[in-house]
Amino acid sequence: MLPNACNPQRIGFQTRRMALRLLILAVAAVDAYTVLHLADFHLDVDYSTKGDASKMCHVGNQTAKATLGSFGDYMCDSPKPLVQHAIDEAKRLFPDPDLLLWTGDNTPHVDGYDWNYVMNAMNTTTTLLFSKFPKTQILPTFGNHDYAPANAFDLSSTLYSRTWDLWSKQLGDQNKATFLSGGYYKLRLKNATAVVLNTNLYYNANKAYGNFTDKTDPAGQFAFMEAELQAAEQCPNRVTDNCTSQVHIIAHIGPGVFERSPNFTWFRPEYNEKFLNLTTRYANSIGWMIFGHHHTDTFHLIKDQLGNVVQLALMAPSVTPWFSDLPGAGANNPSFRTYETDDYGKISDINTYYINLDDLNKNASTPFVFEYSFKQAYGIFGDVTPRKMSDVLENMKKNDSLFQTYINYNSVLWKPAMPQGIYRGAQLCSMEWSDYPRYDDCMKLYSHAAQKFTIPIFSLLFYVLNQL
Ligand SMILES: *[C@@H]1O[C@H](CO)[C@@H](O)[C@H](O)[C@H]1NC(C)=O
Ligand SMILES: *[C@@H]1O[C@H](CO)[C@@H](O)[C@H](O)[C@H]1NC(C)=O
Ligand SMILES: *[C@@H]1O[C@H](CO)[C@@H](O)[C@H](O)[C@H]1NC(C)=O
Ligand SMILES: *[C@@H]1O[C@H](CO)[C@@H](O)[C@H](O)[C@H]1NC(C)=O
Ligand SMILES: *[C@@H]1O[C@H](CO)[C@@H](O)[C@H](O)[C@H]1NC(C)=O
Ligand SMILES: *[C@@H]1O[C@H](CO)[C@@H](O)[C@H](O)[C@H]1NC(C)=O
Ligand SMILES: *[C@@H]1O[C@H](CO)[C@@H](O)[C@H](O)[C@H]1NC(C)=O
Ligand SMILES: *[C@@H]1O[C@H](CO)[C@@H](O)[C@H](O)[C@H]1NC(C)=O
Ligand SMILES: *[C@@H]1O[C@H](CO)[C@@H](O)[C@H](O)[C@H]1NC(C)=O
């Protein structure tokens, strides 16, 4: 008899068994992890169907007849029924997500409100969301409007202490000190650490800047972020009791430039640079970087000094449809999304769901429906990585049909129009460069002089090619 090892039948059996074992291991290792994300509710309790759409649809100055939809209007912020419907629909589609990200801005785009008004918006949205997902770990954070007045995030604010009462059960006592001092915290997830930041402190419109005692690092938040990233880099195994090798960064405002308005930035330049320096230095220890704030659907690549793509910041579209009158901006359809990830945060796909607001106003039973998947829309094989999104962007620059696909989703299918000239530049340069100096260089290619020069040459080239 031949020794076992040389028995062909036996080898076949062993190979099959090994393959099966590998398959089982592979399935076990890529344990799917669904992260649900709701962004920018902007609940407006003064919304009225008799309101004036040019004045935030408010109950004051009302018309005799109700002409606006009871679920909202593209010109205005979300009435409660829209917030409720979005949460109900998220629950219907994802009854038991592994994690829920809630990136803030629950207060509407109006002026002159006080603390009670903000706290009412915070409490109403918190109650709606927490009661709908009682068993889900929720990671909440503040948006720049969640303050009285808006955009005045100070240190040790009353906002942090009053909101602590609403959120402490989700965040845990270990986060009390950082939360009360600057509204930020961390939370150990299964195999990664979520670092949830209050980036409203870095906003260039923040009125409390003058009050910061340490202007290079307000509330010590950068030091906190760096300490977490350093701990992740030094974590001996991928996961131990007291460390993880992956950190996820979550906040309301992300680094970089608004993609719809040329040269319209968010963070103060020095904070943008510092944030990107940290991201670049510890890029390998960062899993996902997820933000809201834009209301639109876009992403920013983060590149090192040599131009290598090292990270990817994802901006999720909003629930509020509110029309922004910033140059090149507009309204959007209400939406939310999920990230399909593994235990460590590798993103295998991003799926966005939306509702056409006009349809909802006609029929209150209209469901949120699937809008698109990153993988399908952008033809990505394997995981959604910074490198692959960079390839997608390079293709967008050359292929208007792919760019149009992105533009359709950018406003969640609300009147998508191909941007021209500097507006095209604003889109493409904001995705490619999160740092301001290289964004500015990129924008120079789309300035009027450059436009006059390049368009005829491309037209001529097209003409010549068409003759061949
Ligand atoms: C009604 O409109 C006028 C003029 O735009 C404005 O000054 C006033 O504040 C509005 N009133 C309310 C209650 O919104
Ligand atoms: C929050 O809202 C709930 C439900 O409406 C209410 O019972 C509770 O008193 C409110 N809490 C605060 C702190 O306002
Ligand atoms: C993820 O972390 C848990 C402990 O939090 C551990 O039991 C599990 O083995 C880890 N998963 C993987 C795939 O390492
Ligand atoms: C700055 O601090 C002072 C004193 O605490 C406070 O009264 C003021 O409202 C703060 N300014 C802003 C813009 O928050
Ligand atoms: C983690 O715990 C181990 C012992 O369990 C300890 O040696 C190590 O210093 C700890 N690391 C951190 C970052 O706290
Ligand atoms: C960012 O890093 C560069 C290069 O190391 C350095 O020159 C710059 O001072 C850093 N900026 C900030 C704000 O830390
Ligand atoms: C309203 O929408 C629901 C869900 O799509 C549908 O079943 C129902 O027939 C619609 N009602 C009307 C009056 O169109
Ligand atoms: C352009 O992108 C579309 C997808 O939007 C794709 O179907 C087409 O093949 C691309 N064209 C080229 C020349 O790559
Ligand atoms: C934006 O910045 C670029 C580069 O600095 C400049 O050429 C352009 O005129 C600016 N555009 C607007 C609309 O401010």
XYZ file of C-alpha atoms and ligand atoms in Angstrom:
594
model
C 0.000 0.000 0.000
C 1.191 3.475 -0.746
C 1.794 5.720 2.219
C -1.166 7.914 2.950
C 0.523 11.062 1.814
C 0.952 9.685 -1.692
C -2.507 8.304 -2.031
C -4.117 10.510 -4.678
C -7.597 9.874 -3.346
C -6.493 10.796 0.135
C -4.760 13.978 -1.113
C -7.943 14.996 -2.888
C -9.888 14.423 0.307
C -7.408 16.404 2.393
C -7.337 19.260 -0.097
C -11.107 19.405 -0.166
C -11.247 19.324 3.620
C -8.618 22.036 3.864
C -10.458 24.151 1.299
C -13.654 23.722 3.276
C -11.885 24.691 6.478
C -10.399 27.771 4.789
C -13.817 28.686 3.463
C -15.353 28.412 6.923
C -12.501 30.510 8.350
C -12.934 33.094 5.601
C -16.672 33.341 6.227
C -16.091 33.641 9.965
C -13.377 36.279 9.503
C -15.462 38.531 7.258
C -18.206 38.796 9.810
C -20.445 41.444 8.219
C -20.939 44.533 10.318
C -23.642 46.986 9.279
C -23.211 50.621 10.255
C -26.273 52.815 9.783
C -25.703 56.558 9.423
C -28.239 59.375 9.782
C -26.988 62.910 9.162
C -28.322 66.471 9.495
C -31.956 66.207 10.600
C -32.333 69.992 11.101
C -35.686 69.529 12.807
C -37.793 72.703 12.473
C -40.680 72.721 14.949
C -42.002 75.976 13.439
C -42.547 74.461 9.996
C -46.071 75.061 8.751
C -47.870 73.909 5.614
C -49.195 77.481 5.513
C -45.682 78.912 5.718
C -43.801 80.939 3.141
C -41.214 78.821 1.332
C -38.939 81.834 0.907
C -38.956 82.358 4.708
C -38.137 78.871 6.010
C -41.814 77.774 5.691
C -42.491 79.245 9.100
C -45.776 79.647 10.783
C -45.267 83.435 10.959
C -46.211 85.290 7.756
C -48.458 82.437 6.825
C -50.642 82.285 3.760
C -54.392 81.692 4.074
C -54.218 78.275 2.475
C -51.917 75.362 3.235
C -49.826 75.092 0.084
C -46.768 73.238 1.394
C -46.365 69.514 1.965
C -46.779 68.155 5.472
C -43.418 66.309 5.159
C -41.506 69.419 4.171
C -40.398 71.536 1.270
C -37.177 71.621 -0.740
C -36.638 75.238 0.367
C -36.883 74.468 4.084
C -35.731 72.314 6.988
C -37.402 69.092 8.204
C -40.757 69.155 9.966
C -41.114 66.477 12.652
C -43.062 64.073 10.381
C -40.082 63.922 8.003
C -37.607 63.193 10.819
C -39.987 60.568 12.185
C -40.479 58.975 8.766
C -36.740 58.820 8.097
C -36.129 57.112 11.460
C -39.075 54.720 10.994
C -37.868 53.801 7.529
C -34.281 53.301 8.689
C -35.665 50.924 11.322
C -37.860 49.114 8.796
C -34.930 48.573 6.433
C -32.316 47.927 9.172
C -34.069 46.648 12.300
C -30.863 45.639 14.041
C -27.762 47.504 12.830
C -24.447 46.789 14.579
C -23.812 50.486 15.056
C -25.641 53.738 14.420
C -23.769 56.939 13.571
C -25.653 60.171 14.149
C -23.495 63.096 13.071
C -25.509 66.052 14.353
C -27.138 69.280 13.196
C -30.559 68.757 14.730
C -31.395 72.470 15.006
C -32.719 74.339 11.936
C -31.049 77.071 9.854
C -32.746 79.942 11.675
C -31.413 82.764 13.842
C -32.245 84.170 17.228
C -32.994 81.009 19.168
C -32.028 80.321 22.779
C -30.748 77.345 24.762
C -34.207 75.960 25.424
C -34.878 75.890 21.705
C -31.635 73.971 21.015
C -32.225 71.575 23.885
C -35.746 70.916 22.678
C -34.408 69.986 19.225
C -31.688 67.816 20.808
C -34.116 66.090 23.131
C -36.798 65.520 20.489
C -34.390 63.951 18.003
C -32.609 61.973 20.733
C -35.925 60.576 21.979
C -37.126 59.668 18.470
C -33.890 57.899 17.585
C -33.028 56.207 20.884
C -36.551 54.876 21.404
C -36.589 53.398 17.888
C -33.210 51.672 18.323
C -33.229 50.752 22.032
C -30.698 47.927 21.666
C -28.323 49.588 19.219
C -25.038 51.237 20.137
C -25.499 54.816 18.934
C -22.631 57.263 18.432
C -24.077 60.788 18.566
C -22.253 64.050 18.021
C -22.933 67.775 17.622
C -23.394 69.759 14.430
C -22.431 73.422 14.143
C -26.100 74.481 14.442
C -26.610 72.668 17.747
C -25.617 75.711 19.761
C -27.183 78.988 20.905
C -26.329 80.998 18.872
C -25.263 78.671 16.025
C -21.517 78.377 15.373
C -20.258 79.466 18.793
C -18.768 76.256 20.195
C -16.930 77.118 23.378
C -15.003 75.052 25.921
C -16.902 73.481 28.830
C -20.176 74.709 27.358
C -23.584 74.234 28.925
C -24.436 72.335 25.719
C -22.058 69.553 26.724
C -23.395 69.220 30.262
C -27.064 69.369 29.257
C -26.571 66.908 26.411
C -24.592 64.613 28.677
C -27.860 63.981 30.518
C -29.416 62.815 27.256
C -26.514 60.730 25.938
C -24.539 59.468 28.956
C -26.041 55.963 28.834
C -24.760 55.528 25.271
C -21.340 57.042 25.964
C -20.523 55.629 29.395
C -19.052 57.367 32.448
C -15.479 56.952 31.231
C -16.170 59.657 28.626
C -17.604 62.247 30.964
C -14.473 64.390 31.353
C -13.696 64.850 27.652
C -17.356 65.244 26.791
C -17.935 68.009 29.339
C -14.758 69.832 28.380
C -15.089 69.716 24.600
C -17.977 67.486 23.462
C -15.791 64.609 22.226
C -15.297 60.973 23.276
C -14.137 57.502 22.262
C -15.787 54.151 22.357
C -14.407 50.668 22.017
C -16.237 48.790 19.266
C -15.833 45.118 18.558
C -12.371 45.252 17.018
C -11.705 48.940 16.577
C -11.993 52.180 18.531
C -14.400 54.935 17.480
C -13.070 58.431 18.094
C -15.991 60.848 17.873
C -14.821 64.441 17.563
C -16.426 67.842 17.995
C -14.900 69.437 14.889
C -17.247 72.423 15.236
C -14.416 73.794 17.382
C -12.326 74.042 14.178
C -14.999 75.726 12.035
C -13.870 79.063 10.581
C -17.321 80.524 11.375
C -17.027 79.550 15.052
C -17.668 82.690 17.096
C -16.047 81.326 20.282
C -12.544 81.121 18.759
C -11.516 84.200 20.748
C -12.337 82.303 23.942
C -10.015 79.367 23.275
C -7.241 79.326 25.837
C -5.060 77.083 23.671
C -5.738 78.133 20.104
C -3.446 75.453 18.657
C -5.464 72.713 20.324
C -8.882 73.797 21.641
C -10.173 71.507 24.402
C -7.100 69.288 23.915
C -8.957 67.424 21.208
C -6.012 67.055 18.816
C -3.903 65.628 21.660
C -6.707 63.171 22.390
C -6.969 62.165 18.733
C -3.213 61.733 18.478
C -3.018 59.680 21.685
C -5.654 57.297 20.326
C -3.894 56.983 16.973
C -0.546 56.411 18.675
C -2.039 53.714 20.915
C -3.499 52.023 17.827
C -0.147 52.103 16.060
C 1.513 50.535 19.100
C -1.156 47.930 19.736
C 0.886 44.688 19.696
C -1.797 42.477 18.215
C -4.684 43.734 16.143
C -6.908 43.627 19.214
C -6.268 43.262 22.950
C -8.280 44.106 26.034
C -6.947 47.640 26.198
C -6.118 48.553 22.592
C -7.103 48.074 18.973
C -4.972 48.628 15.902
C -7.750 50.493 14.100
C -9.355 53.819 14.975
C -12.426 55.178 13.185
C -12.844 58.941 13.025
C -16.403 60.289 13.168
C -17.488 63.942 13.289
C -19.932 66.450 11.866
C -17.556 68.600 9.788
C -14.757 66.898 7.894
C -11.520 68.336 6.554
C -11.365 69.874 3.080
C -13.454 72.164 0.926
C -17.192 72.283 0.088
C -17.505 70.620 -3.307
C -20.314 72.780 -4.679
C -19.013 76.303 -3.935
C -15.588 77.289 -5.300
C -13.018 78.030 -2.564
C -15.572 77.546 0.247
C -13.705 75.988 3.167
C -14.855 74.771 6.605
C -11.957 74.453 9.089
C -9.600 77.333 9.833
C -6.492 76.728 7.668
C -4.244 75.834 10.627
C -6.783 73.313 11.974
C -7.295 71.775 8.543
C -3.537 71.346 8.207
C -3.165 69.855 11.681
C -6.061 67.456 11.161
C -4.577 66.303 7.848
C -1.081 66.025 9.301
C -2.391 63.649 11.962
C -4.440 61.705 9.433
C -1.483 61.326 7.114
C 0.959 60.390 9.873
C -1.331 57.674 11.245
C -3.183 56.767 8.045
C -2.459 53.046 8.487
C -4.115 53.015 11.901
C -7.318 54.679 10.675
C -10.259 52.576 9.514
C -13.049 54.815 8.290
C -13.440 58.581 8.395
C -17.108 59.517 8.309
C -18.761 62.959 8.334
C -21.988 64.826 7.538
C -22.457 68.616 7.322
C -22.404 69.081 3.523
C -25.982 67.727 3.082
C -24.621 66.437 -0.213
C -23.006 63.109 -1.047
C -19.286 63.309 -1.715
C -15.854 62.110 -0.607
C -12.425 63.639 -0.062
C -9.163 61.875 -0.725
C -6.342 62.599 1.702
C -2.889 62.603 0.130
C 0.527 62.827 1.734
C 3.194 65.391 0.774
C 4.334 63.182 -2.099
C 0.817 62.934 -3.487
C 0.176 59.326 -2.415
C -3.437 58.633 -1.470
C -3.433 57.600 2.187
C -6.997 58.059 3.435
C -10.581 58.723 2.422
C -13.145 60.968 4.121
C -16.766 60.084 3.351
C -19.490 62.745 3.530
C -23.022 61.393 3.931
C -26.050 63.235 2.505
C -28.675 64.648 4.892
C -32.233 63.994 5.986
C -33.142 67.686 5.620
C -33.889 68.791 2.047
C -33.083 72.490 2.866
C -32.053 74.637 -0.102
C -28.647 76.226 0.435
C -28.100 79.466 -1.464
C -24.313 79.158 -1.431
C -22.974 79.534 -5.005
C -23.520 76.268 -6.892
C -25.378 74.619 -3.997
C -29.129 73.827 -3.783
C -31.486 71.300 -2.207
C -31.408 67.504 -1.969
C -33.716 64.584 -1.372
C -33.868 63.192 2.186
C -31.522 60.236 2.664
C -29.548 57.953 4.970
C -26.978 55.253 4.331
C -25.231 52.119 5.542
C -21.618 51.038 5.448
C -21.027 47.316 5.071
C -17.807 46.625 6.941
C -15.891 43.853 8.660
C -14.861 43.784 12.338
C -11.850 45.997 11.648
C -13.658 48.524 9.513
C -12.720 47.542 5.974
C -15.650 48.909 3.979
C -16.993 46.440 1.459
C -19.775 48.747 0.242
C -21.758 51.900 0.973
C -25.493 51.854 0.252
C -27.587 55.010 0.202
C -31.387 55.122 0.617
C -33.598 58.101 -0.211
C -37.106 59.376 -0.676
C -38.452 61.780 -3.285
C -39.954 64.531 -1.112
C -42.675 65.415 -3.644
C -43.806 61.787 -3.741
C -43.879 61.619 0.053
C -45.990 64.771 0.277
C -48.484 63.220 -2.161
C -48.574 59.875 -0.351
C -47.567 59.537 3.300
C -46.884 55.801 2.867
C -44.101 56.357 0.342
C -41.117 54.278 1.460
C -37.429 55.218 1.439
C -35.860 53.230 -1.385
C -32.393 52.090 -2.372
C -30.589 54.833 -4.271
C -27.205 53.325 -5.125
C -24.208 51.268 -4.040
C -20.675 52.668 -4.316
C -19.435 49.384 -5.716
C -22.032 49.147 -8.441
C -22.158 52.831 -9.369
C -18.394 53.276 -9.517
C -17.455 49.791 -10.733
C -15.306 48.945 -7.711
C -13.961 45.402 -7.319
C -13.264 44.343 -3.741
C -13.348 46.801 -0.840
C -13.969 50.540 -1.069
C -10.430 51.773 -0.343
C -8.785 55.212 -0.632
C -6.721 53.907 -3.565
C -9.792 52.676 -5.443
C -11.732 55.883 -4.850
C -8.733 57.732 -6.255
C -8.968 55.572 -9.389
C -12.695 56.370 -9.569
C -11.900 60.089 -9.366
C -9.235 59.814 -12.087
C -11.816 58.097 -14.280
C -14.413 60.785 -13.501
C -12.035 63.447 -14.777
C -11.814 61.679 -18.137
C -15.257 60.142 -18.392
C -18.235 62.504 -18.236
C -20.686 59.643 -18.009
C -19.055 58.449 -14.768
C -18.829 62.042 -13.497
C -22.544 62.471 -14.257
C -23.259 59.363 -12.156
C -21.499 61.007 -9.207
C -23.314 64.318 -9.859
C -26.710 62.553 -9.849
C -26.023 61.163 -6.380
C -24.297 64.334 -5.115
C -27.713 66.028 -4.605
C -29.500 62.691 -3.982
C -31.146 62.977 -7.428
C -32.462 66.507 -6.825
C -32.176 68.353 -10.200
C -28.711 67.019 -10.984
C -26.903 69.241 -13.475
C -23.410 68.839 -14.867
C -21.303 71.615 -13.278
C -19.361 73.868 -15.639
C -16.123 75.855 -15.379
C -15.099 76.678 -11.809
C -18.044 74.634 -10.475
C -16.671 71.565 -12.197
C -13.296 72.472 -10.728
C -14.790 72.871 -7.256
C -16.186 69.335 -7.428
C -13.080 67.646 -8.788
C -10.499 69.651 -6.799
C -12.364 69.184 -3.488
C -12.436 65.421 -3.965
C -8.778 65.246 -4.880
C -7.239 67.694 -2.380
C -8.323 68.092 1.237
C -5.462 70.512 1.948
C -6.052 74.107 0.924
C -2.738 74.868 -0.860
C -3.080 72.010 -3.336
C -6.820 72.633 -3.728
C -5.991 76.240 -4.692
C -3.429 75.054 -7.245
C -5.953 72.640 -8.669
C -8.597 75.385 -8.930
C -6.246 77.531 -11.007
C -6.697 75.037 -13.834
C -10.393 75.934 -13.900
C -10.070 79.722 -13.638
C -11.483 81.723 -16.564
C -8.165 82.146 -18.332
C -7.495 78.424 -18.215
C -11.031 77.688 -19.393
C -10.749 79.870 -22.491
C -7.520 78.149 -23.322
C -8.462 74.523 -22.740
C -12.001 74.321 -24.090
C -11.144 75.251 -27.691
C -8.222 72.820 -27.720
C -10.410 69.967 -26.485
C -13.168 70.910 -28.920
C -10.659 70.968 -31.731
C -9.308 67.593 -30.678
C -12.816 66.202 -30.582
C -13.518 67.654 -33.999
C -10.355 66.108 -35.422
C -11.070 62.734 -33.799
C -14.607 62.771 -35.147
C -13.289 63.296 -38.655
C -11.124 60.174 -38.438
C -42.611 88.116 8.553
O -41.865 88.680 7.472
C -41.239 89.908 7.767
C -40.632 90.469 6.493
O -39.818 89.514 5.836
C -40.178 89.633 8.843
O -39.564 90.843 9.209
C -40.865 89.025 10.077
O -39.884 88.674 11.020
C -41.654 87.795 9.689
N -42.392 87.297 10.842
C -42.272 86.046 11.269
C -43.073 85.736 12.486
O -41.567 85.224 10.723
C -37.212 65.051 26.593
O -38.394 64.659 25.946
C -39.101 63.659 26.633
C -40.228 63.180 25.741
O -40.887 64.238 25.149
C -39.576 64.241 27.962
O -40.270 63.267 28.686
C -38.351 64.700 28.758
O -38.751 65.368 29.912
C -37.479 65.637 27.948
N -36.220 65.831 28.641
C -35.599 66.983 28.682
C -34.301 66.998 29.405
O -36.040 67.999 28.162
C -12.683 40.887 17.738
O -12.572 41.258 19.102
C -13.145 40.348 19.997
C -13.009 40.930 21.384
O -13.579 42.214 21.399
C -12.438 39.021 19.879
O -13.050 38.070 20.726
C -12.502 38.519 18.443
O -11.732 37.380 18.288
C -11.997 39.591 17.488
N -12.222 39.172 16.124
C -11.250 38.912 15.309
C -11.653 38.494 13.927
O -10.087 39.030 15.646
C -16.717 83.693 25.653
O -16.669 83.519 27.067
C -17.460 84.438 27.791
C -17.178 84.233 29.255
O -17.375 82.893 29.616
C -18.910 84.225 27.443
O -19.742 85.127 28.116
C -19.096 84.405 25.935
O -20.420 84.094 25.574
C -18.140 83.542 25.176
N -18.202 83.884 23.770
C -18.705 83.071 22.866
C -18.756 83.594 21.481
O -19.092 81.957 23.152
C -2.401 47.081 28.038
O -2.408 46.097 29.041
C -1.155 45.433 29.176
C -1.306 44.355 30.242
O -2.567 43.751 30.119
C -0.081 46.436 29.568
O 1.162 45.776 29.617
C -0.015 47.565 28.552
O 0.859 48.554 28.965
C -1.386 48.173 28.355
N -1.332 49.133 27.271
C -1.928 50.307 27.309
C -1.780 51.163 26.088
O -2.568 50.700 28.274
C 2.056 69.833 9.256
O 3.180 69.120 8.844
C 4.140 69.894 8.145
C 5.204 68.956 7.601
O 5.689 68.139 8.602
C 4.697 70.952 9.085
O 5.636 71.760 8.416
C 3.548 71.809 9.578
O 4.018 72.745 10.542
C 2.451 70.960 10.200
N 1.313 71.808 10.447
C 0.655 71.850 11.608
C -0.465 72.839 11.717
O 0.913 71.130 12.534
C -49.245 55.132 -1.360
O -48.018 54.404 -1.340
C -48.162 53.065 -0.912
C -46.757 52.488 -0.758
O -46.022 52.658 -1.950
C -49.038 52.321 -1.908
O -49.212 50.991 -1.493
C -50.383 53.016 -2.024
O -51.139 52.403 -3.039
C -50.194 54.490 -2.361
N -51.478 55.157 -2.296
C -51.941 55.904 -3.282
C -53.269 56.565 -3.059
O -51.333 56.063 -4.333
C -17.411 55.721 -18.685
O -18.153 55.405 -17.530
C -19.272 54.582 -17.774
C -19.960 54.375 -16.427
O -20.580 55.559 -16.015
C -18.858 53.256 -18.349
O -20.001 52.486 -18.662
C -18.041 53.496 -19.608
O -17.528 52.263 -20.050
C -16.889 54.443 -19.319
N -16.206 54.757 -20.564
C -14.909 54.579 -20.724
C -14.348 54.994 -22.060
O -14.211 54.134 -19.832
C -10.642 80.462 -6.121
O -9.263 80.360 -5.931
C -8.538 80.284 -7.138
C -7.108 79.945 -6.815
O -6.602 80.737 -5.786
C -8.682 81.616 -7.875
O -7.984 81.540 -9.091
C -10.157 81.849 -8.149
O -10.347 83.125 -8.707
C -10.990 81.731 -6.888
N -12.382 81.691 -7.285
C -13.333 82.323 -6.640
C -14.723 82.160 -7.181
O -13.122 82.965 -5.622
